[in-house]
mmCIF file of C-alpha atoms and ligand atoms in Angstrom:
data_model
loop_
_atom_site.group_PDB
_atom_site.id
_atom_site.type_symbol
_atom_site.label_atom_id
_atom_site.label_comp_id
_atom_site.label_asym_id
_atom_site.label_seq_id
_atom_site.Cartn_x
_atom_site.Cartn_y
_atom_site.Cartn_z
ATOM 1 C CA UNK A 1 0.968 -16.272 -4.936
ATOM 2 C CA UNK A 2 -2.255 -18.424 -4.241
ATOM 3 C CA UNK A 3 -2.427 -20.585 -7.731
ATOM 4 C CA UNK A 4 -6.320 -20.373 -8.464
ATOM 5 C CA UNK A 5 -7.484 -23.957 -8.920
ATOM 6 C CA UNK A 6 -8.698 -23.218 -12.075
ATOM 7 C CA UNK A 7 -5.379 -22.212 -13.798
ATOM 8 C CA UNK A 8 -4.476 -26.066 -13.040
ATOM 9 C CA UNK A 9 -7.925 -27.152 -14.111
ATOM 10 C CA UNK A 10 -8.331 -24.791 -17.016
ATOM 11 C CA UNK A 11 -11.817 -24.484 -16.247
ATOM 12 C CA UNK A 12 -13.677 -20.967 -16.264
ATOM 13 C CA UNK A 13 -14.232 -18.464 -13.854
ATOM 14 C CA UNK A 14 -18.482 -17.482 -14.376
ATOM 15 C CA UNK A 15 -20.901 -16.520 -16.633
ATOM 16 C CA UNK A 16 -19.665 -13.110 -17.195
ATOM 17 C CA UNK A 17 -16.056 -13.539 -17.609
ATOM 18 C CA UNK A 18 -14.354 -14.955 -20.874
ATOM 19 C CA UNK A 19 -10.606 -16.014 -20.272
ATOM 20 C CA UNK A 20 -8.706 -14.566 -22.780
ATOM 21 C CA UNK A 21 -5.344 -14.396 -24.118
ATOM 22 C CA UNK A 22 -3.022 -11.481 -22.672
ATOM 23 C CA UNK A 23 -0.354 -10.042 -23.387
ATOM 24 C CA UNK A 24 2.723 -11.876 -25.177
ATOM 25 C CA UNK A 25 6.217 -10.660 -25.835
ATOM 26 C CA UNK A 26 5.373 -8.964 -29.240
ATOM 27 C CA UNK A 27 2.938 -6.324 -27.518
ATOM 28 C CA UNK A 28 -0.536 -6.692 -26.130
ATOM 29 C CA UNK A 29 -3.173 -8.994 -28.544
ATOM 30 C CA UNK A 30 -6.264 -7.604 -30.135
ATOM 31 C CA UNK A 31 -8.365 -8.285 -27.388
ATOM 32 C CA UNK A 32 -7.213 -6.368 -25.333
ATOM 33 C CA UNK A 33 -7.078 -2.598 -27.089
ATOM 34 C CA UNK A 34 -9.441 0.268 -26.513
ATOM 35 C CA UNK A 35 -10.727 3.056 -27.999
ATOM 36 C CA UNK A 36 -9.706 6.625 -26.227
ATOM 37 C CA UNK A 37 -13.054 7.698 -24.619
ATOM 38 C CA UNK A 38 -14.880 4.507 -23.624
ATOM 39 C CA UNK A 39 -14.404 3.458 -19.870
ATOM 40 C CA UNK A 40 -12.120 1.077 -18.649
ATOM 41 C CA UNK A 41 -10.862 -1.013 -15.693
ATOM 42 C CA UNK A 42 -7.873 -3.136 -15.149
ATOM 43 C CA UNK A 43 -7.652 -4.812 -11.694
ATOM 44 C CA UNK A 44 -5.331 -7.639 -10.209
ATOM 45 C CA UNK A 45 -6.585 -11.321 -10.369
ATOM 46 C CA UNK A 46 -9.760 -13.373 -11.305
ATOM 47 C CA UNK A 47 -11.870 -11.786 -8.550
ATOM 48 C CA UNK A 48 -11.228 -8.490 -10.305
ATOM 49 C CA UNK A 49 -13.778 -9.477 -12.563
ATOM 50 C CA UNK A 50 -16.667 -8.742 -10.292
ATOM 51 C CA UNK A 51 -15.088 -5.419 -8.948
ATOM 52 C CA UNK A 52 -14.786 -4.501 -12.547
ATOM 53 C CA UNK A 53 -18.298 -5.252 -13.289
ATOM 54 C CA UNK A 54 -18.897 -3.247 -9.943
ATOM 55 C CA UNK A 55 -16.767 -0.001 -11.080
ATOM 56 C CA UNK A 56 -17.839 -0.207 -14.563
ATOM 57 C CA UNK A 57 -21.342 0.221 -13.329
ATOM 58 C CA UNK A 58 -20.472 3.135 -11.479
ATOM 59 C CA UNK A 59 -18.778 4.656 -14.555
ATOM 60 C CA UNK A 60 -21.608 4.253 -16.294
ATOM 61 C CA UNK A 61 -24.026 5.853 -13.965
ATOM 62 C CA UNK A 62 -21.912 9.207 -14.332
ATOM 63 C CA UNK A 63 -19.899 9.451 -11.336
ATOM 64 C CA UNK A 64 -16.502 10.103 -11.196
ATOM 65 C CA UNK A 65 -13.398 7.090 -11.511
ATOM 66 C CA UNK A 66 -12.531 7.995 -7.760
ATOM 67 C CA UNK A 67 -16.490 6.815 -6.794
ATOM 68 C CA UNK A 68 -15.708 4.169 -9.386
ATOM 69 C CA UNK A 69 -12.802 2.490 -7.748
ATOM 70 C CA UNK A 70 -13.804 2.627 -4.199
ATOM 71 C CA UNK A 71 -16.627 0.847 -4.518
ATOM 72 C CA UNK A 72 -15.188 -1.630 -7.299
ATOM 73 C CA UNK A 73 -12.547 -2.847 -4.441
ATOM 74 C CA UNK A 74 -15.007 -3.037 -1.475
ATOM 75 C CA UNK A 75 -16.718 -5.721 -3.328
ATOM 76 C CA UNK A 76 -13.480 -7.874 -2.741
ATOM 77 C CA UNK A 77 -13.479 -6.369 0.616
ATOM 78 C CA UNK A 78 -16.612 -7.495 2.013
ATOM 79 C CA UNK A 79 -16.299 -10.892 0.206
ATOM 80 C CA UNK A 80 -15.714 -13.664 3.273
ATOM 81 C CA UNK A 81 -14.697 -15.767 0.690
ATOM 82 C CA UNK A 82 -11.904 -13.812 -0.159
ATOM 83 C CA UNK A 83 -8.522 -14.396 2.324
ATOM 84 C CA UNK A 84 -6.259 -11.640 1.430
ATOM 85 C CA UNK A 85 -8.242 -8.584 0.923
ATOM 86 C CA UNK A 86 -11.064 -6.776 3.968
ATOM 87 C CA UNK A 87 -13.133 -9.135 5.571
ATOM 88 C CA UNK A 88 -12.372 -12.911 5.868
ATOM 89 C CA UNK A 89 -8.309 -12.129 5.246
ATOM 90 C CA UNK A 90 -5.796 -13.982 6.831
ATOM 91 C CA UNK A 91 -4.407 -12.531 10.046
ATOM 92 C CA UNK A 92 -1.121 -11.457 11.361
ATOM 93 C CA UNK A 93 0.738 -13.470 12.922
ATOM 94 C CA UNK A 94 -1.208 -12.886 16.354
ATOM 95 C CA UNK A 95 -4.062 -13.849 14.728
ATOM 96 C CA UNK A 96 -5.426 -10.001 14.248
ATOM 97 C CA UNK A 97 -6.329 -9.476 10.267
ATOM 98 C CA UNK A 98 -4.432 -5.897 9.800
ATOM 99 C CA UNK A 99 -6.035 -4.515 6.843
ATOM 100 C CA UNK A 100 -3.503 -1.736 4.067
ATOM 101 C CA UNK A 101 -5.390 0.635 1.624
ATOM 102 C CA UNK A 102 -5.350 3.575 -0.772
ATOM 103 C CA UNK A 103 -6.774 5.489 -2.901
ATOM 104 C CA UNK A 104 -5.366 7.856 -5.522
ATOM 105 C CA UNK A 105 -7.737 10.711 -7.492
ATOM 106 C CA UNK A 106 -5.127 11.222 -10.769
ATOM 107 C CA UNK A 107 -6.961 14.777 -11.380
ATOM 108 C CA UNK A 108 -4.918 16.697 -8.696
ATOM 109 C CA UNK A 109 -2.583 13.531 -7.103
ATOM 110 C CA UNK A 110 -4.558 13.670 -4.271
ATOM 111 C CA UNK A 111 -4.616 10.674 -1.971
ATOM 112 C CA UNK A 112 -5.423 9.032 0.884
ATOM 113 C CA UNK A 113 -4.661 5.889 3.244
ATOM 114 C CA UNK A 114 -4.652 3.591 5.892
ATOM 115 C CA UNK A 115 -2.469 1.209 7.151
ATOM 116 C CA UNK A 116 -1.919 -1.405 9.986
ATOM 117 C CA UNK A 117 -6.017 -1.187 10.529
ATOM 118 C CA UNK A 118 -8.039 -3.502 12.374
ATOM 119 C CA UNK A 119 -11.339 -3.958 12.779
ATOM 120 C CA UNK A 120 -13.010 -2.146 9.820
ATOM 121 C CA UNK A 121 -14.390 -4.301 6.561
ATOM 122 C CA UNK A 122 -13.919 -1.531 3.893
ATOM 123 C CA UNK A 123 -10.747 0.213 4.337
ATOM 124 C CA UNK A 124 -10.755 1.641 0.602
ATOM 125 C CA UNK A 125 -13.489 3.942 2.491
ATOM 126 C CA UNK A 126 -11.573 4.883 5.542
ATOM 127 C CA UNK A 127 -8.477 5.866 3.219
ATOM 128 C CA UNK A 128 -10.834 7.943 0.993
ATOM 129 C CA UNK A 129 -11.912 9.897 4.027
ATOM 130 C CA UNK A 130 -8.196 10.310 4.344
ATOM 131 C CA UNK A 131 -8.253 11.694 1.405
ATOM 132 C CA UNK A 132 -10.789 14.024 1.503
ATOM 133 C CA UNK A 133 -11.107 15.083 4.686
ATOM 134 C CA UNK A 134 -7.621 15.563 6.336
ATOM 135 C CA UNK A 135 -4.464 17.179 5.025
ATOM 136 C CA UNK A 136 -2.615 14.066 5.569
ATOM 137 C CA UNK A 137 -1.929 10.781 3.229
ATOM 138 C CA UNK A 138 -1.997 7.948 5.696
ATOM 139 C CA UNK A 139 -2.651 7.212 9.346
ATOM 140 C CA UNK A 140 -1.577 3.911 10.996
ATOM 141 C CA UNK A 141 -2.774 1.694 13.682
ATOM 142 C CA UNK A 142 -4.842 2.718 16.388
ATOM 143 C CA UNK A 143 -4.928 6.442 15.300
ATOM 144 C CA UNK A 144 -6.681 4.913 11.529
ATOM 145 C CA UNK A 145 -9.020 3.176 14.442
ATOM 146 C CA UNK A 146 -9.775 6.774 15.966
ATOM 147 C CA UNK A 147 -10.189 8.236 12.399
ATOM 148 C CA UNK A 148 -12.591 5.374 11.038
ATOM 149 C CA UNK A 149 -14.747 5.760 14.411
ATOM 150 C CA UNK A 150 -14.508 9.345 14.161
ATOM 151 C CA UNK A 151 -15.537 9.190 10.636
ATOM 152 C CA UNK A 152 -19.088 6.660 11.408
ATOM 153 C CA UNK A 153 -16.941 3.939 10.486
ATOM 154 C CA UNK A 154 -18.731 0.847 12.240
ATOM 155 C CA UNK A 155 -16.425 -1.620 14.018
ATOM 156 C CA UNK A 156 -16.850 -5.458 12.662
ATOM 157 C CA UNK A 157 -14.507 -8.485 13.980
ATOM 158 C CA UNK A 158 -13.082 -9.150 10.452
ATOM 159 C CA UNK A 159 -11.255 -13.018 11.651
ATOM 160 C CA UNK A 160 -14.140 -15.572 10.179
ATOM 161 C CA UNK A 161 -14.012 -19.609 11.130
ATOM 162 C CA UNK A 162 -12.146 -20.167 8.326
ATOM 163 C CA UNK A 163 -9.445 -17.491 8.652
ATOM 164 C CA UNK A 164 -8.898 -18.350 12.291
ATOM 165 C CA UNK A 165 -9.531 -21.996 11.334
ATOM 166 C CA UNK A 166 -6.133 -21.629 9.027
ATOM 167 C CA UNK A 167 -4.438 -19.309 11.568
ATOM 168 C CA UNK A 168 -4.983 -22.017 14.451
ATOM 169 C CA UNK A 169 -2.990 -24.682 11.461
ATOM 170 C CA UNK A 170 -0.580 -22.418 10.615
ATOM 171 C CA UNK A 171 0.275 -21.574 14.437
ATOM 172 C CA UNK A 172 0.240 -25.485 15.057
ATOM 173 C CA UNK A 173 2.943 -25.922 12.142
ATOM 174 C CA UNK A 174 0.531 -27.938 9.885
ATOM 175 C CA UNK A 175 0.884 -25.378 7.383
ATOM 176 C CA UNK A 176 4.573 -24.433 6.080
ATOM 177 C CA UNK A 177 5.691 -21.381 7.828
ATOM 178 C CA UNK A 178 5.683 -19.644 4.514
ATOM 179 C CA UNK A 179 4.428 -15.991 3.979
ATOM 180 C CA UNK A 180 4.725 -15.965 0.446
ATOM 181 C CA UNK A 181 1.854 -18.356 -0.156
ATOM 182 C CA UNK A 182 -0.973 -16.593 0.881
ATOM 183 C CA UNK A 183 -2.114 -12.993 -0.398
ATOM 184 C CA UNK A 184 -3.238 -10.802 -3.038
ATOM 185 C CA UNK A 185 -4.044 -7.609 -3.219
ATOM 186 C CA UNK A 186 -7.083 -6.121 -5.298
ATOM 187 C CA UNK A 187 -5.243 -3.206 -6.905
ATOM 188 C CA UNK A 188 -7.642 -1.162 -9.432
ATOM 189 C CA UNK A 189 -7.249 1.198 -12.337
ATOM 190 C CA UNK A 190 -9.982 3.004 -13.429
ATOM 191 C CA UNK A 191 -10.607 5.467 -16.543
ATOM 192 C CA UNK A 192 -13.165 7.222 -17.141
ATOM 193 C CA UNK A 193 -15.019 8.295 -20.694
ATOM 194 C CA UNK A 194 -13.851 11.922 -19.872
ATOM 195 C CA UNK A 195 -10.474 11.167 -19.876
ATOM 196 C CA UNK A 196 -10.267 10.907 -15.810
ATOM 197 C CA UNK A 197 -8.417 8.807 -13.588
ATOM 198 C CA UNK A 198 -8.637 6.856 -10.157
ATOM 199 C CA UNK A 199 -6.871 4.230 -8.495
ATOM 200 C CA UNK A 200 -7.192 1.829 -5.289
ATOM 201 C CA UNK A 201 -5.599 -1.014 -3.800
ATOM 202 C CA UNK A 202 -6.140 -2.878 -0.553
ATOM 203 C CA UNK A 203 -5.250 -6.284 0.866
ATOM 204 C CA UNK A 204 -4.785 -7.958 3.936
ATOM 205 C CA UNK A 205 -1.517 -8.526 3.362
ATOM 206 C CA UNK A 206 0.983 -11.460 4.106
ATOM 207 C CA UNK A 207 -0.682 -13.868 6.043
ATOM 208 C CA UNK A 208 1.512 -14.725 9.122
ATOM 209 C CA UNK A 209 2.974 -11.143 8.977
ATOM 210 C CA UNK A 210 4.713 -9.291 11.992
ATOM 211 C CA UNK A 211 1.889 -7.679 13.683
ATOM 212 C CA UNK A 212 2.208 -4.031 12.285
ATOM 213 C CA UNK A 213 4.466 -5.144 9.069
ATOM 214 C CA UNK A 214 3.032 -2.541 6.094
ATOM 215 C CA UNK A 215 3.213 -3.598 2.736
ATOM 216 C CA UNK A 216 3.134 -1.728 -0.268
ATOM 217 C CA UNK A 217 -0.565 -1.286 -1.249
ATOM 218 C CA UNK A 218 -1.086 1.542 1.271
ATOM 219 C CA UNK A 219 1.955 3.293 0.066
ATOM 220 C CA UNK A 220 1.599 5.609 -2.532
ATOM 221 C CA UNK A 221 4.267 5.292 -5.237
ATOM 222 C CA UNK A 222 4.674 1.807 -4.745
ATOM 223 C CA UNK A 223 1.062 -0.254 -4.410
ATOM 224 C CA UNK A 224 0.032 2.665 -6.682
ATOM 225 C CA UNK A 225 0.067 5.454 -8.637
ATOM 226 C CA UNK A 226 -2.185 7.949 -10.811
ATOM 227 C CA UNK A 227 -1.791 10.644 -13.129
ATOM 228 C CA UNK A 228 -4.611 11.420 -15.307
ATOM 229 C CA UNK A 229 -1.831 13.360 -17.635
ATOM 230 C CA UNK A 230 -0.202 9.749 -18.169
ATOM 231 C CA UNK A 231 -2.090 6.754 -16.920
ATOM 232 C CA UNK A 232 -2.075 4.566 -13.600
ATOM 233 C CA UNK A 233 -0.719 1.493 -11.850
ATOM 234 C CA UNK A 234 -1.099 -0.993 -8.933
ATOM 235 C CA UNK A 235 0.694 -3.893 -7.927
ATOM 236 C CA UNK A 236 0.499 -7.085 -6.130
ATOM 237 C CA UNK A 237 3.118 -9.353 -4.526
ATOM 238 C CA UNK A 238 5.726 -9.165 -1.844
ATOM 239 C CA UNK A 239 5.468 -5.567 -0.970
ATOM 240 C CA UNK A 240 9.016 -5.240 -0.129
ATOM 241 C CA UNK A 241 10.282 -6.187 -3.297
ATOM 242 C CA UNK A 242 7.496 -3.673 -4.784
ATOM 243 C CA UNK A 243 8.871 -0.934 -2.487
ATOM 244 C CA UNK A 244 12.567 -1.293 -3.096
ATOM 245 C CA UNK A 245 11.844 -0.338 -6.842
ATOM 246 C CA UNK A 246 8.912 1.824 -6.266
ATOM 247 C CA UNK A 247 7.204 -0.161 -7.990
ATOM 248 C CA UNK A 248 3.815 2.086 -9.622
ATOM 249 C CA UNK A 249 5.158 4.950 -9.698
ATOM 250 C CA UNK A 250 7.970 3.742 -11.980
ATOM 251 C CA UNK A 251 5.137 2.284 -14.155
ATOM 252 C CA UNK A 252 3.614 5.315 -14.750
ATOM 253 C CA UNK A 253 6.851 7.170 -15.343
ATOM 254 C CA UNK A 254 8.381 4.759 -17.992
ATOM 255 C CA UNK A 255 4.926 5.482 -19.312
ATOM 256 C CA UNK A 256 5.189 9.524 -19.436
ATOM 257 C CA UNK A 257 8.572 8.774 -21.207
ATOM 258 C CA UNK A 258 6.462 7.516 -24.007
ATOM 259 C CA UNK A 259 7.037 3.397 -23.135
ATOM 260 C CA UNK A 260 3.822 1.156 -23.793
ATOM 261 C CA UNK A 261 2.174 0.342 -20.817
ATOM 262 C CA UNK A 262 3.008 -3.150 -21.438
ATOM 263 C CA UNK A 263 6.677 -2.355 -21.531
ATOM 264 C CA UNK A 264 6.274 0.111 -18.531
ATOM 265 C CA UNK A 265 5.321 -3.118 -16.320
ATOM 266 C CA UNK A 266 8.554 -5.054 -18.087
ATOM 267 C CA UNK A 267 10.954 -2.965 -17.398
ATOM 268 C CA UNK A 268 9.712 -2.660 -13.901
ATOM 269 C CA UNK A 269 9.744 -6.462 -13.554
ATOM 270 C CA UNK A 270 13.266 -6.618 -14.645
ATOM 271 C CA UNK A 271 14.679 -4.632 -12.014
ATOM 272 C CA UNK A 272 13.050 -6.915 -9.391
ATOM 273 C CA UNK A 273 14.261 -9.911 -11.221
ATOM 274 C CA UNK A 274 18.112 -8.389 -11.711
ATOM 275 C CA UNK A 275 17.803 -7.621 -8.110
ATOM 276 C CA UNK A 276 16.530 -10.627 -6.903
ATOM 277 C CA UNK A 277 17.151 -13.365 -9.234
ATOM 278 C CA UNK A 278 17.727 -16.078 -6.980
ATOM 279 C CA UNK A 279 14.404 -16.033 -4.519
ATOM 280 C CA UNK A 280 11.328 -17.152 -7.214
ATOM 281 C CA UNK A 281 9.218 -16.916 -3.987
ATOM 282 C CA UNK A 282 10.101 -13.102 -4.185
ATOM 283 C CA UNK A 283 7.171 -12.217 -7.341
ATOM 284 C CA UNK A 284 5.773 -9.309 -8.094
ATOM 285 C CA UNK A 285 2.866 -7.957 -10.366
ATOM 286 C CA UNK A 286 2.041 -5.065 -11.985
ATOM 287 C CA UNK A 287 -1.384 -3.733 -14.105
ATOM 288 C CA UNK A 288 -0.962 -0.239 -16.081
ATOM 289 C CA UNK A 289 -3.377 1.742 -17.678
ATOM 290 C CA UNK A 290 -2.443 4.038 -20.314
ATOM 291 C CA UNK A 291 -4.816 7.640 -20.257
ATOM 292 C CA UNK A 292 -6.208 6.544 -23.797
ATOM 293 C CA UNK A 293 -7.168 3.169 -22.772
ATOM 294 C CA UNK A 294 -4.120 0.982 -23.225
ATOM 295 C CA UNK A 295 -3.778 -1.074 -20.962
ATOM 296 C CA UNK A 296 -0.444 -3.585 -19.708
ATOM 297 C CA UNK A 297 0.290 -6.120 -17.349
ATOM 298 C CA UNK A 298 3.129 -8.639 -16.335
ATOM 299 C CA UNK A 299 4.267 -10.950 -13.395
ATOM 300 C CA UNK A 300 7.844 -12.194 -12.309
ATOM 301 C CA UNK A 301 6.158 -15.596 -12.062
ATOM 302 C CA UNK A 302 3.906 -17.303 -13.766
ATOM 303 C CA UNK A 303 0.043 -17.929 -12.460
ATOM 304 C CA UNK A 304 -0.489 -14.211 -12.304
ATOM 305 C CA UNK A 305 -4.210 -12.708 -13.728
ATOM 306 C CA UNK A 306 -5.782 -9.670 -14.214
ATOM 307 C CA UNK A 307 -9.520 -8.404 -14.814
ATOM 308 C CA UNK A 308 -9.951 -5.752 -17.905
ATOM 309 C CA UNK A 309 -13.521 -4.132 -18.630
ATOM 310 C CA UNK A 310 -14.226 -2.453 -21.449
ATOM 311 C CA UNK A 311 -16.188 -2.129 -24.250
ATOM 312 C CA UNK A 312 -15.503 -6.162 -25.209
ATOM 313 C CA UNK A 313 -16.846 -7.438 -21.862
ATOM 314 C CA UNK A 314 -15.481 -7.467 -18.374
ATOM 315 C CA UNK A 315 -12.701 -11.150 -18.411
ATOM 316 C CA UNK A 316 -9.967 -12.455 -16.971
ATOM 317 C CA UNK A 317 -6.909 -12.819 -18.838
ATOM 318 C CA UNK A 318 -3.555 -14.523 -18.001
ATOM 319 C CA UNK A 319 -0.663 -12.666 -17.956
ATOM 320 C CA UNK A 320 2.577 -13.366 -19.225
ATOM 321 C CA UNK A 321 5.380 -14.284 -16.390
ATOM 322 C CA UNK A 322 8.722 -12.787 -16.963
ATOM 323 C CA UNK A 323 10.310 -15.617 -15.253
HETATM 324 N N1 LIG B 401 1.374 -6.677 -1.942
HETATM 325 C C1 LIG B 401 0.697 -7.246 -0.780
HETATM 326 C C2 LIG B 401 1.549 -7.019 0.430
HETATM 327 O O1 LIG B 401 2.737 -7.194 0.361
HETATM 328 C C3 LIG B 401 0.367 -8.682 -0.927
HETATM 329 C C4 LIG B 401 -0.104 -9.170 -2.285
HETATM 330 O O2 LIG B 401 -0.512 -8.388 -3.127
HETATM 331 O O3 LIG B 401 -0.041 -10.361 -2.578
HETATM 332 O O4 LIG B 401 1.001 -6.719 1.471
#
């Protein structure tokens, strides 16, 4: 987990976004409840603000929560800025940024995605093609290389200055040979006001990683799941310790057993924790979204935000840490 500066400096994040209190171990405060029928978003860390505002928009316009998330998470895809999701990510540890995606439609559980891909800034796009244009869920590697060119996908080197800048440190030892510090996924929910559902997630992944380690946001089940009958979820964190508890899609079934969101992401926690309890560096988190708007959201370890849009305003709020 990269700490943000400003959760050490407590100062804000922009204009648009109002940091707000989140959830705490008696439920989920005020500020965060919605109405059944009015749009809403719920994506993973501080820079899920603007890919809420982004997805909102798109909502808003009348196109459908699959349109809505897509182009919500290439926002943090195309951001340089940005050094664990699309362009400007950290690399492997050859120094190649492989880039993991998905998308999930929660109408008919169709999905789509890519992982192990170089060499493409936007692969919430290529996965979506995935989606809708093959009878397959995800292609790897060099054959997600063929698919993206096939598909009019244009090629872009995706390692900036400053990501081979850091890569060149790292390699040279100046930087602790530690793959837990630096990632984070954008993972987005998406509702609808007709009652529709969408989900995405994409990342660059563990910086440092094995050349053609996959982590969990390209895997369906575990950096998401969908299911307009019940709600969706994403996660973020060391994907193998998201993928050893299928992570999502255990969300969203603790929530078709009738368990609040917020406890959904809990109980999911827990089992990481009970599995893992002594590696801290191990965290995990999760964001649900309930189909009537009710929304939940939990880390292992503290330092852990998330984005929620709705009809209060688009903020970041700080979510509780289970450890
Ligand atoms: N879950 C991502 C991965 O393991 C990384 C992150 O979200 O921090 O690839």
């Amino acid at each position: 987990m990269k700490r943000r500066k400003f959760l050490a400096t407590g100062s804000v994040l922009g204009a648009s976004s109002i940091l707000a209190r989140g959830a705490t171990s008696q439920g989920l405060a005020a500020t965060t409840r919605v109405t059944q029928g009015v749009p809403t978003v719920i994506a993973t860390w501080d820079f899920g603000v603007k890919a809420n505002a982004k997805a909102m928009a798109v909502l808003k316009s009348g196109s459908s929560a699959v349109e809505a998330v897509q182009q919500g998470v290439m926002i943090v895809e195309s951001d340089p800025k940005i050094t664990s999701v699309g362009y400007g990510g950290l690399p492997n540890a050859s120094g190649v940024v492989e880039l993991d995606a998905s998308i999930m439609d929660g109408n008919d559980l169709e999905c789509g995605a890519v992982a192990a891909l170089s060499g493409f800034e936007n692969p919430v796009s290529v996965a979506r093609k995935v989606m809708e244009e093959t009878p397959h869920v995800l292609i790897v590697g060099s054959g997600a290389r063929e698919f993206a060119l096939s598909k009019g996908f244009q090629e872009r080197d995706l390692l900036t200055d400053a990501a081979r800048e850091a890569w060149h440190k790292w390699r040279e030892g100046e930087r602790k040979k530690d793959q837990t510090e630096d990632h984070d996924t954008i993972g987005m929910v998406a509702l609808d006001s007709r009652g529709q559902m969408a989900a995405a997630c994409t990342t660059s992944g563990l910086a440092w990683k094995i050349p053609g380690r996959v982590g969990d946001s390209p895997l369906v089940g575990h950096g998401l799941y969908c299911d307009s009958k019940v709600g969706g979820a994403a996660a973020t964190g060391i994907g193998e310790e998201v993928i050893k508890v299928c992570g999502s899609y255990q969300v969203v079934e603790f929530m078709r057993q009738g368990v609040h969101p917020q406890m959904a992401v809990r109980k999911v926690l827990q089992r990481v924790l009970d599995r893992q309890p002594t590696k801290p560096e191990r965290w995990v988190g999760f964001i649900a979204l309930r189909k009537d708007g009710e929304v939940g959201f939990a880390s292992t370890n503290t330092g852990f935000q998330v984005a929620v849009a709705n009809r209060d305003g688009n903020r970041a709020i700080v979510a509780e840490s289970l450890r």
